[in-house]
Short mmCIF file of C-alpha atoms and ligand atoms in Angstrom, two decimals:
data_model
loop_
_atom_site.label_atom_id
_atom_site.label_comp_id
_atom_site.label_asym_id
_atom_site.label_seq_id
_atom_site.Cartn_x
_atom_site.Cartn_y
_atom_site.Cartn_z
CA UNK A 1 40.82 -50.82 29.14
CA UNK A 2 38.21 -53.53 29.62
CA UNK A 3 36.22 -55.55 27.09
CA UNK A 4 33.82 -53.31 25.17
CA UNK A 5 30.12 -54.07 25.32
CA UNK A 6 28.83 -55.54 22.11
CA UNK A 7 26.56 -52.96 20.50
CA UNK A 8 24.50 -53.72 17.42
CA UNK A 9 25.07 -51.13 14.68
CA UNK A 10 22.51 -48.33 14.18
CA UNK A 11 21.49 -49.76 10.84
CA UNK A 12 18.33 -48.63 9.01
CA UNK A 13 15.62 -46.30 10.29
CA UNK A 14 14.64 -45.50 13.88
CA UNK A 15 10.99 -44.73 14.55
CA UNK A 16 10.46 -42.20 17.36
CA UNK A 17 6.94 -42.63 18.75
CA UNK A 18 5.77 -39.52 20.59
CA UNK A 19 2.68 -39.69 22.74
CA UNK A 20 1.15 -36.22 22.70
CA UNK A 21 2.09 -33.89 19.87
CA UNK A 22 2.03 -30.63 21.75
CA UNK A 23 4.68 -28.01 22.41
CA UNK A 24 7.54 -30.31 23.40
CA UNK A 25 6.99 -32.88 20.65
CA UNK A 26 6.50 -30.42 17.80
CA UNK A 27 9.49 -28.36 18.92
CA UNK A 28 11.57 -31.54 18.90
CA UNK A 29 10.34 -32.65 15.47
CA UNK A 30 10.58 -29.24 13.79
CA UNK A 31 14.02 -28.77 15.33
CA UNK A 32 15.33 -32.09 14.05
CA UNK A 33 13.98 -31.31 10.57
CA UNK A 34 15.59 -27.84 10.60
CA UNK A 35 18.91 -29.27 11.80
CA UNK A 36 18.81 -31.95 9.13
CA UNK A 37 18.40 -29.25 6.51
CA UNK A 38 21.32 -27.29 7.93
CA UNK A 39 19.04 -24.38 8.88
CA UNK A 40 19.70 -24.63 12.64
CA UNK A 41 22.24 -26.04 15.06
CA UNK A 42 21.45 -28.72 17.70
CA UNK A 43 22.20 -26.46 20.66
CA UNK A 44 21.56 -28.16 24.00
CA UNK A 45 21.95 -31.68 22.69
CA UNK A 46 24.69 -33.85 24.15
CA UNK A 47 24.32 -36.50 21.45
CA UNK A 48 24.83 -33.93 18.70
CA UNK A 49 27.34 -31.49 20.20
CA UNK A 50 28.85 -33.13 23.29
CA UNK A 51 32.37 -34.45 23.55
CA UNK A 52 33.81 -37.03 25.91
CA UNK A 53 37.29 -37.23 27.35
CA UNK A 54 38.86 -40.64 26.89
CA UNK A 55 42.01 -41.71 28.69
CA UNK A 56 44.32 -39.35 30.60
CA UNK A 57 44.18 -35.57 30.43
CA UNK A 58 47.59 -35.69 28.80
CA UNK A 59 46.30 -37.98 26.01
CA UNK A 60 44.38 -35.13 24.42
CA UNK A 61 41.54 -37.41 23.31
CA UNK A 62 38.16 -35.66 23.43
CA UNK A 63 36.11 -36.95 20.52
CA UNK A 64 32.47 -36.15 19.92
CA UNK A 65 30.15 -38.59 21.69
CA UNK A 66 28.55 -39.38 18.34
CA UNK A 67 31.96 -40.51 17.04
CA UNK A 68 32.48 -42.83 20.01
CA UNK A 69 29.18 -44.71 20.30
CA UNK A 70 27.01 -45.75 17.36
CA UNK A 71 24.03 -43.39 17.49
CA UNK A 72 21.29 -43.20 14.88
CA UNK A 73 21.99 -40.28 12.52
CA UNK A 74 19.26 -37.62 12.47
CA UNK A 75 18.55 -38.43 8.80
CA UNK A 76 17.46 -41.93 9.82
CA UNK A 77 14.79 -40.81 12.31
CA UNK A 78 11.11 -41.12 11.41
CA UNK A 79 8.58 -39.48 13.75
CA UNK A 80 5.08 -40.74 14.49
CA UNK A 81 2.66 -40.48 17.38
CA UNK A 82 -0.73 -39.87 18.90
CA UNK A 83 -2.74 -36.90 20.07
CA UNK A 84 -6.31 -36.20 21.09
CA UNK A 85 -6.31 -33.39 18.52
CA UNK A 86 -6.14 -34.51 14.89
CA UNK A 87 -4.29 -31.47 13.55
CA UNK A 88 -0.99 -32.22 11.79
CA UNK A 89 2.34 -31.31 13.32
CA UNK A 90 2.63 -28.04 11.41
CA UNK A 91 -0.75 -26.85 12.75
CA UNK A 92 0.12 -28.15 16.23
CA UNK A 93 3.44 -26.31 16.17
CA UNK A 94 1.62 -23.10 15.16
CA UNK A 95 -0.80 -23.60 18.05
CA UNK A 96 2.07 -24.21 20.46
CA UNK A 97 3.66 -20.97 19.26
CA UNK A 98 7.19 -21.91 20.31
CA UNK A 99 8.97 -21.76 16.95
CA UNK A 100 8.57 -18.66 14.85
CA UNK A 101 6.45 -19.05 11.68
CA UNK A 102 9.33 -18.20 9.33
CA UNK A 103 11.32 -21.22 10.51
CA UNK A 104 8.26 -23.48 10.52
CA UNK A 105 7.56 -22.58 6.87
CA UNK A 106 10.93 -24.04 5.91
CA UNK A 107 9.98 -27.47 7.24
CA UNK A 108 6.25 -27.18 6.61
CA UNK A 109 5.70 -30.10 4.15
CA UNK A 110 7.52 -32.57 6.40
CA UNK A 111 5.58 -31.36 9.44
CA UNK A 112 2.27 -31.49 7.62
CA UNK A 113 2.96 -35.10 6.68
CA UNK A 114 2.97 -36.10 10.35
CA UNK A 115 -0.60 -36.57 11.51
CA UNK A 116 -1.27 -37.96 14.96
CA UNK A 117 -3.16 -41.22 15.25
CA UNK A 118 -6.24 -41.35 17.49
CA UNK A 119 -5.19 -41.38 21.13
CA UNK A 120 -6.00 -43.44 24.17
CA UNK A 121 -7.37 -40.77 26.45
CA UNK A 122 -9.66 -40.42 29.43
CA UNK A 123 -10.51 -37.03 30.83
CA UNK A 124 -10.57 -38.50 34.31
CA UNK A 125 -6.76 -38.34 34.31
CA UNK A 126 -6.35 -34.87 32.73
CA UNK A 127 -9.22 -32.74 33.91
CA UNK A 128 -8.52 -29.60 31.89
CA UNK A 129 -8.33 -31.32 28.51
CA UNK A 130 -10.68 -32.87 26.00
CA UNK A 131 -10.40 -33.62 22.30
CA UNK A 132 -12.02 -35.49 19.44
CA UNK A 133 -9.21 -37.74 18.15
CA UNK A 134 -9.73 -40.54 20.65
CA UNK A 135 -9.96 -44.33 20.29
CA UNK A 136 -12.91 -46.34 21.48
CA UNK A 137 -12.47 -49.82 22.87
CA UNK A 138 -14.31 -52.43 24.86
CA UNK A 139 -11.77 -52.18 27.69
CA UNK A 140 -8.24 -50.92 28.40
CA UNK A 141 -6.69 -54.17 27.13
CA UNK A 142 -8.43 -53.63 23.81
CA UNK A 143 -7.08 -50.05 23.72
CA UNK A 144 -3.54 -51.34 24.35
CA UNK A 145 -3.97 -53.76 21.45
CA UNK A 146 -5.08 -50.91 19.20
CA UNK A 147 -1.91 -49.02 20.13
CA UNK A 148 0.20 -52.08 19.33
CA UNK A 149 -1.51 -52.29 15.94
CA UNK A 150 -0.62 -48.60 15.30
CA UNK A 151 2.99 -49.28 16.27
CA UNK A 152 3.31 -52.31 14.00
CA UNK A 153 1.73 -50.48 11.09
CA UNK A 154 4.07 -47.51 11.57
CA UNK A 155 7.00 -49.92 11.53
CA UNK A 156 6.00 -51.68 8.34
CA UNK A 157 4.78 -48.54 6.50
CA UNK A 158 8.13 -46.84 7.08
CA UNK A 159 10.33 -49.89 6.84
CA UNK A 160 11.75 -49.19 10.30
CA UNK A 161 14.47 -51.22 11.89
CA UNK A 162 13.77 -50.17 15.50
CA UNK A 163 11.60 -47.85 17.58
CA UNK A 164 11.56 -45.90 20.84
CA UNK A 165 8.59 -44.29 22.61
CA UNK A 166 8.53 -41.07 24.65
CA UNK A 167 5.46 -39.98 26.63
CA UNK A 168 5.19 -36.22 25.92
CA UNK A 169 1.52 -36.10 26.83
CA UNK A 170 -0.05 -33.86 29.42
CA UNK A 171 0.64 -34.39 33.11
CA UNK A 172 -1.94 -36.77 34.54
CA UNK A 173 -3.47 -36.55 38.01
CA UNK A 174 -1.49 -37.64 41.04
CA UNK A 175 -1.57 -41.39 41.63
CA UNK A 176 -0.01 -43.80 44.09
CA UNK A 177 0.88 -47.43 43.46
CA UNK A 178 -2.03 -49.79 43.93
CA UNK A 179 -2.44 -53.61 43.95
CA UNK A 180 -3.17 -53.50 40.20
CA UNK A 181 0.40 -52.24 39.66
CA UNK A 182 2.23 -54.97 41.54
CA UNK A 183 2.52 -57.89 39.09
CA UNK A 184 2.16 -58.43 35.34
CA UNK A 185 -0.86 -60.71 35.93
CA UNK A 186 -2.59 -58.17 38.18
CA UNK A 187 -1.88 -55.41 35.68
CA UNK A 188 -3.24 -57.37 32.73
CA UNK A 189 -6.36 -58.33 34.70
CA UNK A 190 -6.81 -54.66 35.57
CA UNK A 191 -6.52 -53.74 31.88
CA UNK A 192 -9.34 -56.16 31.06
CA UNK A 193 -11.40 -54.79 33.96
CA UNK A 194 -10.64 -51.18 32.88
CA UNK A 195 -9.47 -50.51 36.43
CA UNK A 196 -9.35 -46.81 37.31
CA UNK A 197 -5.81 -47.38 38.66
CA UNK A 198 -4.57 -47.55 35.07
CA UNK A 199 -4.28 -44.12 33.47
CA UNK A 200 -3.84 -43.64 29.70
CA UNK A 201 -0.06 -43.23 30.00
CA UNK A 202 0.28 -46.74 31.47
CA UNK A 203 -1.62 -48.21 28.53
CA UNK A 204 0.92 -46.67 26.12
CA UNK A 205 3.80 -47.84 28.30
CA UNK A 206 2.35 -51.35 28.41
CA UNK A 207 2.00 -51.37 24.61
CA UNK A 208 5.61 -50.24 24.10
CA UNK A 209 7.12 -52.55 26.70
CA UNK A 210 5.15 -55.56 25.43
CA UNK A 211 6.76 -54.91 22.05
CA UNK A 212 10.25 -54.49 23.55
CA UNK A 213 10.29 -50.80 22.58
CA UNK A 214 12.33 -48.56 24.94
CA UNK A 215 9.94 -46.35 26.91
CA UNK A 216 10.67 -42.93 28.40
CA UNK A 217 8.36 -40.77 30.48
CA UNK A 218 8.97 -37.04 29.89
CA UNK A 219 6.18 -36.10 32.33
CA UNK A 220 5.94 -36.64 36.10
CA UNK A 221 2.92 -38.99 36.21
CA UNK A 222 3.13 -42.54 37.57
CA UNK A 223 3.53 -44.59 34.40
CA UNK A 224 6.22 -47.22 33.77
CA UNK A 225 7.66 -46.85 37.27
CA UNK A 226 5.50 -49.58 38.78
CA UNK A 227 6.59 -53.14 39.62
CA UNK A 228 4.34 -54.72 36.97
CA UNK A 229 5.81 -52.74 34.08
CA UNK A 230 9.37 -53.02 35.42
CA UNK A 231 8.86 -56.81 35.50
CA UNK A 232 7.42 -56.76 31.98
CA UNK A 233 10.46 -54.73 30.81
CA UNK A 234 12.77 -57.39 32.26
CA UNK A 235 10.82 -60.06 30.41
CA UNK A 236 10.88 -58.23 27.06
CA UNK A 237 14.43 -56.79 27.47
CA UNK A 238 13.17 -53.22 27.32
CA UNK A 239 15.05 -50.14 28.61
CA UNK A 240 13.03 -47.71 30.76
CA UNK A 241 13.78 -44.06 31.59
CA UNK A 242 12.13 -41.06 33.20
CA UNK A 243 10.66 -39.12 34.58
CA UNK A 244 9.77 -35.45 34.11
CA UNK A 245 12.30 -33.66 31.93
CA UNK A 246 14.74 -31.55 33.89
CA UNK A 247 14.34 -28.14 32.28
CA UNK A 248 13.79 -24.58 33.51
CA UNK A 249 13.70 -23.93 37.21
CA UNK A 250 14.57 -27.45 38.34
CA UNK A 251 17.56 -27.54 36.03
CA UNK A 252 18.86 -24.37 37.67
CA UNK A 253 18.06 -25.79 41.12
CA UNK A 254 20.14 -28.89 40.46
CA UNK A 255 23.00 -26.69 39.25
CA UNK A 256 22.95 -24.26 42.21
CA UNK A 257 22.07 -26.58 45.13
CA UNK A 258 25.07 -28.95 44.76
CA UNK A 259 27.35 -25.89 44.74
CA UNK A 260 25.86 -24.52 47.96
CA UNK A 261 26.11 -27.90 49.62
CA UNK A 262 29.67 -28.40 48.40
CA UNK A 263 30.64 -25.23 50.33
CA UNK A 264 28.50 -26.25 53.33
CA UNK A 265 26.32 -23.18 53.11
CA UNK A 266 23.02 -23.61 54.92
CA UNK A 267 19.67 -23.11 53.21
CA UNK A 268 16.73 -21.99 55.33
CA UNK A 269 14.29 -21.42 52.55
CA UNK A 270 13.89 -21.87 48.82
CA UNK A 271 10.86 -20.22 47.29
CA UNK A 272 10.24 -20.99 43.62
CA UNK A 273 7.46 -19.49 41.59
CA UNK A 274 6.67 -19.60 37.87
CA UNK A 275 4.33 -18.04 35.40
CA UNK A 276 3.56 -20.14 32.37
CA UNK A 277 0.94 -19.67 29.66
CA UNK A 278 1.01 -22.73 27.42
CA UNK A 279 -1.32 -25.73 27.41
CA UNK A 280 0.96 -27.48 29.89
CA UNK A 281 0.44 -24.51 32.22
CA UNK A 282 -3.31 -24.79 31.75
CA UNK A 283 -3.28 -28.52 32.58
CA UNK A 284 -1.11 -27.84 35.64
CA UNK A 285 -3.62 -25.25 36.80
CA UNK A 286 -5.74 -28.22 37.86
CA UNK A 287 -4.78 -29.08 41.46
CA UNK A 288 -4.63 -32.84 40.81
CA UNK A 289 -2.19 -32.51 37.88
CA UNK A 290 -0.25 -29.85 39.79
CA UNK A 291 0.21 -32.23 42.72
CA UNK A 292 1.97 -34.70 40.39
CA UNK A 293 4.29 -31.93 39.22
CA UNK A 294 4.81 -30.51 42.69
CA UNK A 295 5.94 -33.85 44.11
CA UNK A 296 8.39 -34.19 41.24
CA UNK A 297 9.81 -30.69 41.69
CA UNK A 298 10.02 -30.75 45.47
CA UNK A 299 11.91 -33.98 46.04
CA UNK A 300 14.99 -32.63 44.26
CA UNK A 301 16.33 -30.48 47.11
CA UNK A 302 15.83 -33.12 49.80
CA UNK A 303 17.99 -35.55 47.91
CA UNK A 304 20.68 -33.07 46.93
CA UNK A 305 21.02 -31.34 50.30
CA UNK A 306 20.74 -34.52 52.41
CA UNK A 307 19.30 -32.93 55.60
CA UNK A 308 19.79 -36.27 57.40
CA UNK A 309 23.57 -35.93 56.99
CA UNK A 310 23.64 -32.13 57.48
CA UNK A 311 20.89 -31.32 59.99
CA UNK A 312 22.53 -28.03 61.05
CA UNK A 313 22.39 -26.78 57.48
CA UNK A 314 19.20 -28.13 55.98
CA UNK A 315 16.85 -29.78 58.47
CA UNK A 316 14.41 -26.87 58.65
CA UNK A 317 14.48 -26.01 54.95
CA UNK A 318 11.22 -24.44 53.83
CA UNK A 319 10.78 -25.35 50.16
CA UNK A 320 7.80 -23.87 48.33
CA UNK A 321 7.00 -24.40 44.64
CA UNK A 322 4.26 -22.52 42.79
CA UNK A 323 3.17 -22.62 39.15
CA UNK A 324 0.72 -20.00 37.99
CA UNK A 325 -1.09 -20.25 34.69
CA UNK A 326 -0.70 -16.88 32.98
CA UNK A 327 -1.73 -17.03 29.29
CA UNK A 328 0.07 -13.90 27.95
CA UNK A 329 3.46 -15.59 28.34
CA UNK A 330 2.71 -18.68 26.24
CA UNK A 331 5.62 -21.11 26.32
CA UNK A 332 8.01 -18.42 27.60
CA UNK A 333 8.05 -19.26 31.25
CA UNK A 334 9.35 -16.87 33.86
CA UNK A 335 10.68 -18.37 37.06
CA UNK A 336 11.77 -16.61 40.23
CA UNK A 337 13.76 -18.27 42.95
CA UNK A 338 14.50 -16.74 46.30
CA UNK A 339 17.05 -18.65 48.33
CA UNK A 340 17.64 -17.78 51.99
CA UNK A 341 21.18 -18.83 52.80
CA UNK A 342 23.11 -19.11 56.01
CA UNK A 343 26.89 -18.71 56.21
CA UNK A 344 29.72 -18.62 58.75
CA UNK A 345 28.51 -17.86 62.30
CA UNK A 346 24.91 -18.06 61.11
CA UNK A 347 24.99 -14.86 59.03
CA UNK A 348 22.11 -14.71 56.58
CA UNK A 349 22.32 -14.03 52.84
CA UNK A 350 19.93 -14.13 49.93
CA UNK A 351 20.24 -15.25 46.35
CA UNK A 352 17.63 -14.27 43.73
CA UNK A 353 17.36 -15.92 40.37
CA UNK A 354 15.08 -14.71 37.61
CA UNK A 355 15.07 -17.13 34.70
CA UNK A 356 13.24 -16.06 31.55
CA UNK A 357 13.30 -19.38 29.80
CA UNK A 358 11.56 -21.15 26.99
CA UNK A 359 10.22 -24.43 28.25
CA UNK A 360 10.03 -26.42 25.06
CA UNK A 361 13.31 -25.01 23.72
CA UNK A 362 14.97 -26.50 26.80
CA UNK A 363 13.00 -29.75 26.53
CA UNK A 364 13.44 -30.59 22.82
CA UNK A 365 17.16 -31.47 22.87
CA UNK A 366 16.48 -33.73 25.86
CA UNK A 367 13.77 -35.62 23.99
CA UNK A 368 16.16 -36.10 21.08
CA UNK A 369 19.04 -37.23 23.30
CA UNK A 370 16.90 -39.60 25.30
CA UNK A 371 15.42 -41.14 22.15
CA UNK A 372 18.90 -41.74 20.72
CA UNK A 373 20.45 -42.98 23.98
CA UNK A 374 17.51 -45.31 24.69
CA UNK A 375 17.93 -46.81 21.24
CA UNK A 376 21.65 -47.18 21.98
CA UNK A 377 20.83 -48.86 25.31
CA UNK A 378 18.60 -51.38 23.58
CA UNK A 379 21.25 -52.15 20.98
CA UNK A 380 23.79 -52.53 23.80
CA UNK A 381 21.60 -55.20 25.43
CA UNK A 382 20.60 -53.02 28.40
CA UNK A 383 17.13 -53.38 29.87
CA UNK A 384 15.13 -52.06 32.80
CA UNK A 385 15.78 -48.72 34.49
CA UNK A 386 18.54 -46.73 32.77
CA UNK A 387 19.93 -44.82 35.73
CA UNK A 388 22.72 -43.36 33.59
CA UNK A 389 20.08 -41.19 31.90
CA UNK A 390 18.99 -39.59 35.20
CA UNK A 391 20.91 -36.51 33.93
CA UNK A 392 17.79 -35.60 31.95
CA UNK A 393 15.08 -35.97 34.59
CA UNK A 394 13.62 -34.17 37.59
CA UNK A 395 12.55 -37.43 39.25
CA UNK A 396 14.96 -40.06 38.00
CA UNK A 397 13.48 -43.54 38.13
CA UNK A 398 15.56 -45.78 40.35
CA UNK A 399 15.74 -49.23 41.86
CA UNK A 400 13.56 -49.81 44.94
CA UNK A 401 15.37 -48.87 48.14
CA UNK A 402 17.95 -46.76 46.32
CA UNK A 403 17.81 -42.99 46.52
CA UNK A 404 17.92 -41.21 43.16
CA UNK A 405 20.95 -39.11 42.25
CA UNK A 406 19.86 -35.52 41.52
CA UNK A 407 23.18 -33.67 41.34
CA UNK A 408 23.54 -32.68 37.67
CA UNK A 409 27.33 -33.07 37.71
CA UNK A 410 27.30 -36.54 39.26
CA UNK A 411 24.59 -37.45 36.76
CA UNK A 412 26.76 -36.26 33.86
CA UNK A 413 29.74 -38.24 35.18
CA UNK A 414 27.51 -41.32 35.43
CA UNK A 415 26.30 -40.84 31.86
CA UNK A 416 29.78 -40.35 30.41
CA UNK A 417 31.23 -43.24 32.42
CA UNK A 418 28.48 -45.46 31.02
CA UNK A 419 29.53 -44.48 27.51
CA UNK A 420 33.17 -45.23 28.43
CA UNK A 421 32.05 -48.58 29.86
CA UNK A 422 30.24 -49.39 26.58
CA UNK A 423 33.49 -48.80 24.71
CA UNK A 424 35.75 -50.60 27.19
CA UNK A 425 37.51 -47.27 27.96
CA UNK A 426 38.93 -46.51 31.40
CA UNK A 427 36.34 -44.95 33.75
CA UNK A 428 37.33 -41.48 34.89
CA UNK A 429 37.50 -41.08 38.67
CA UNK A 430 39.13 -37.60 38.63
CA UNK A 431 41.65 -38.83 41.20
CA UNK A 432 44.50 -37.48 39.08
CA UNK A 433 47.46 -38.67 41.22
CA UNK A 434 49.21 -40.14 38.20
CA UNK A 435 50.05 -36.65 36.87
CA UNK A 436 52.16 -35.93 39.99
CA UNK A 437 53.90 -39.28 40.61
N1 NAD B 1 8.42 -28.23 28.41
C1 NAD B 1 9.12 -28.61 29.43
O1 NAD B 1 10.11 -28.00 29.75
C2 NAD B 1 8.71 -29.82 30.20
C3 NAD B 1 9.55 -30.21 31.24
C4 NAD B 1 9.21 -31.33 31.97
C5 NAD B 1 8.07 -32.04 31.67
N2 NAD B 1 7.25 -31.61 30.69
C6 NAD B 1 6.02 -32.37 30.49
O2 NAD B 1 5.94 -32.80 29.15
C7 NAD B 1 4.57 -32.92 28.80
C8 NAD B 1 4.33 -32.19 27.50
O3 NAD B 1 4.54 -30.81 27.68
P1 NAD B 1 4.05 -29.79 26.56
O4 NAD B 1 4.54 -28.45 26.96
O5 NAD B 1 4.36 -30.33 25.21
O6 NAD B 1 2.46 -29.84 26.79
P2 NAD B 1 1.32 -29.63 25.69
O7 NAD B 1 0.08 -29.44 26.47
O8 NAD B 1 1.72 -28.60 24.69
O9 NAD B 1 1.32 -31.03 24.94
C9 NAD B 1 0.80 -32.20 25.47
C10 NAD B 1 0.01 -32.88 24.38
O10 NAD B 1 -0.38 -34.15 24.85
C11 NAD B 1 -1.66 -34.42 24.35
N3 NAD B 1 -2.22 -35.50 25.18
C12 NAD B 1 -2.65 -35.47 26.44
N4 NAD B 1 -3.06 -36.68 26.84
C13 NAD B 1 -2.84 -37.51 25.80
C14 NAD B 1 -3.04 -38.90 25.59
N5 NAD B 1 -3.56 -39.67 26.55
N6 NAD B 1 -2.70 -39.42 24.40
C15 NAD B 1 -2.17 -38.65 23.41
N7 NAD B 1 -1.98 -37.33 23.55
C16 NAD B 1 -2.30 -36.77 24.73
C17 NAD B 1 -2.36 -33.09 24.44
O11 NAD B 1 -3.48 -33.03 23.59
C18 NAD B 1 -1.26 -32.14 24.02
O12 NAD B 1 -1.28 -31.90 22.62
C19 NAD B 1 3.76 -32.35 29.99
O13 NAD B 1 3.33 -33.41 30.80
C20 NAD B 1 4.79 -31.55 30.71
O14 NAD B 1 4.50 -31.41 32.08
C21 NAD B 1 7.55 -30.52 29.93
#
């Protein structure tokens, strides 16, 4: 046992600010409301259902995570957010078509009460989208200040104790770091100059981080993962997490690939294709938004398989990722993976995976968990990149010069060991010699 980290209690209400009230956000909100009412169960959520082993295997201590660390109860969450469409969350959830109408009816008044505030949006960064509920401002700094005013009003109107923000907006076009992203001063000057290097998502991130509000990026775009915003987060003691929720095909990839590598099976090729018919699919049909997603999806295998350490097994890996917009499927994505394997003496094998998944159903429990864990991180005095939450992301944000950990099982160990560390519990190494001495 070591000294526990001092964690402020989860007293009062937590505001969860969602940027973009589309399929993922409305599925999260409607789900939380249904769970609160006892209509549904929080399947897929570690904060609600997960347990954690404490001490030795022989101690028989495996409490629920929510009984070990002080998390905000679901009843104390208040949702708010922005969208370029003014429709309330009930109408948006109907449009998204993820949750069946009969369930939505049961939480309809609460959903109807959540109306998105006008968004900061510029079509330049999301080519396939346009909407009427958009702020006007004299420059990007002014827009950031309008967001801060929304945040403060939300806090006082709802008598909130704390807040977290999650970007659940559409995937923006591919961007690389530029000089405007390097320092806080350069970033703020670029806001005033409305520099094209600053997409809408960075304006939200800037607003949150300036206010010390934990910021998470659920999409793959370059947002808070730039030196200027990391420096601002250090200054305002703000936790950061992201990016791109690990759901669907990439989740399966990070489950299968570590297993193949563990047994030193070679992989010659990994072909992944998807059909997807929701608005996210439509946005990703634009090559510039797709490139952002593609980069996020493709890096996973390189890091897990480590071709530099295992050239005989992985150096020539051909990894192809395709997403095809196919409206009839809506949010029910279908993914196919073909994996060309190589075994003993170079004999070839194939593995085929056909995953008929529901994108937002996989994403919603992650948004909830991340919101609650980021609030916990803030109350535990943590700031900057929260690597222990890489479990939830396709492209985990990481310190410069450090490679990100993509293996789902190492990520889970990291997450649970962080919770043990918070509580001053022994970290679990799985060495296990003590049982045989
Ligand atoms: N569903 C998943 O499994 C999953 C997994 C990983 C990442 N993501 C990412 O999460 C994001 C949301 O996915 P979704 O399925 O909910 O998409 P969606 O298209 O249903 O919702 C996105 C919403 O964001 C709004 N929006 C776009 N730009 C905005 C801005 N600047 N300000 C405010 N609102 C804005 C859109 O109007 C839309 O309502 C996407 O970027 C997606 O790539 C989703």
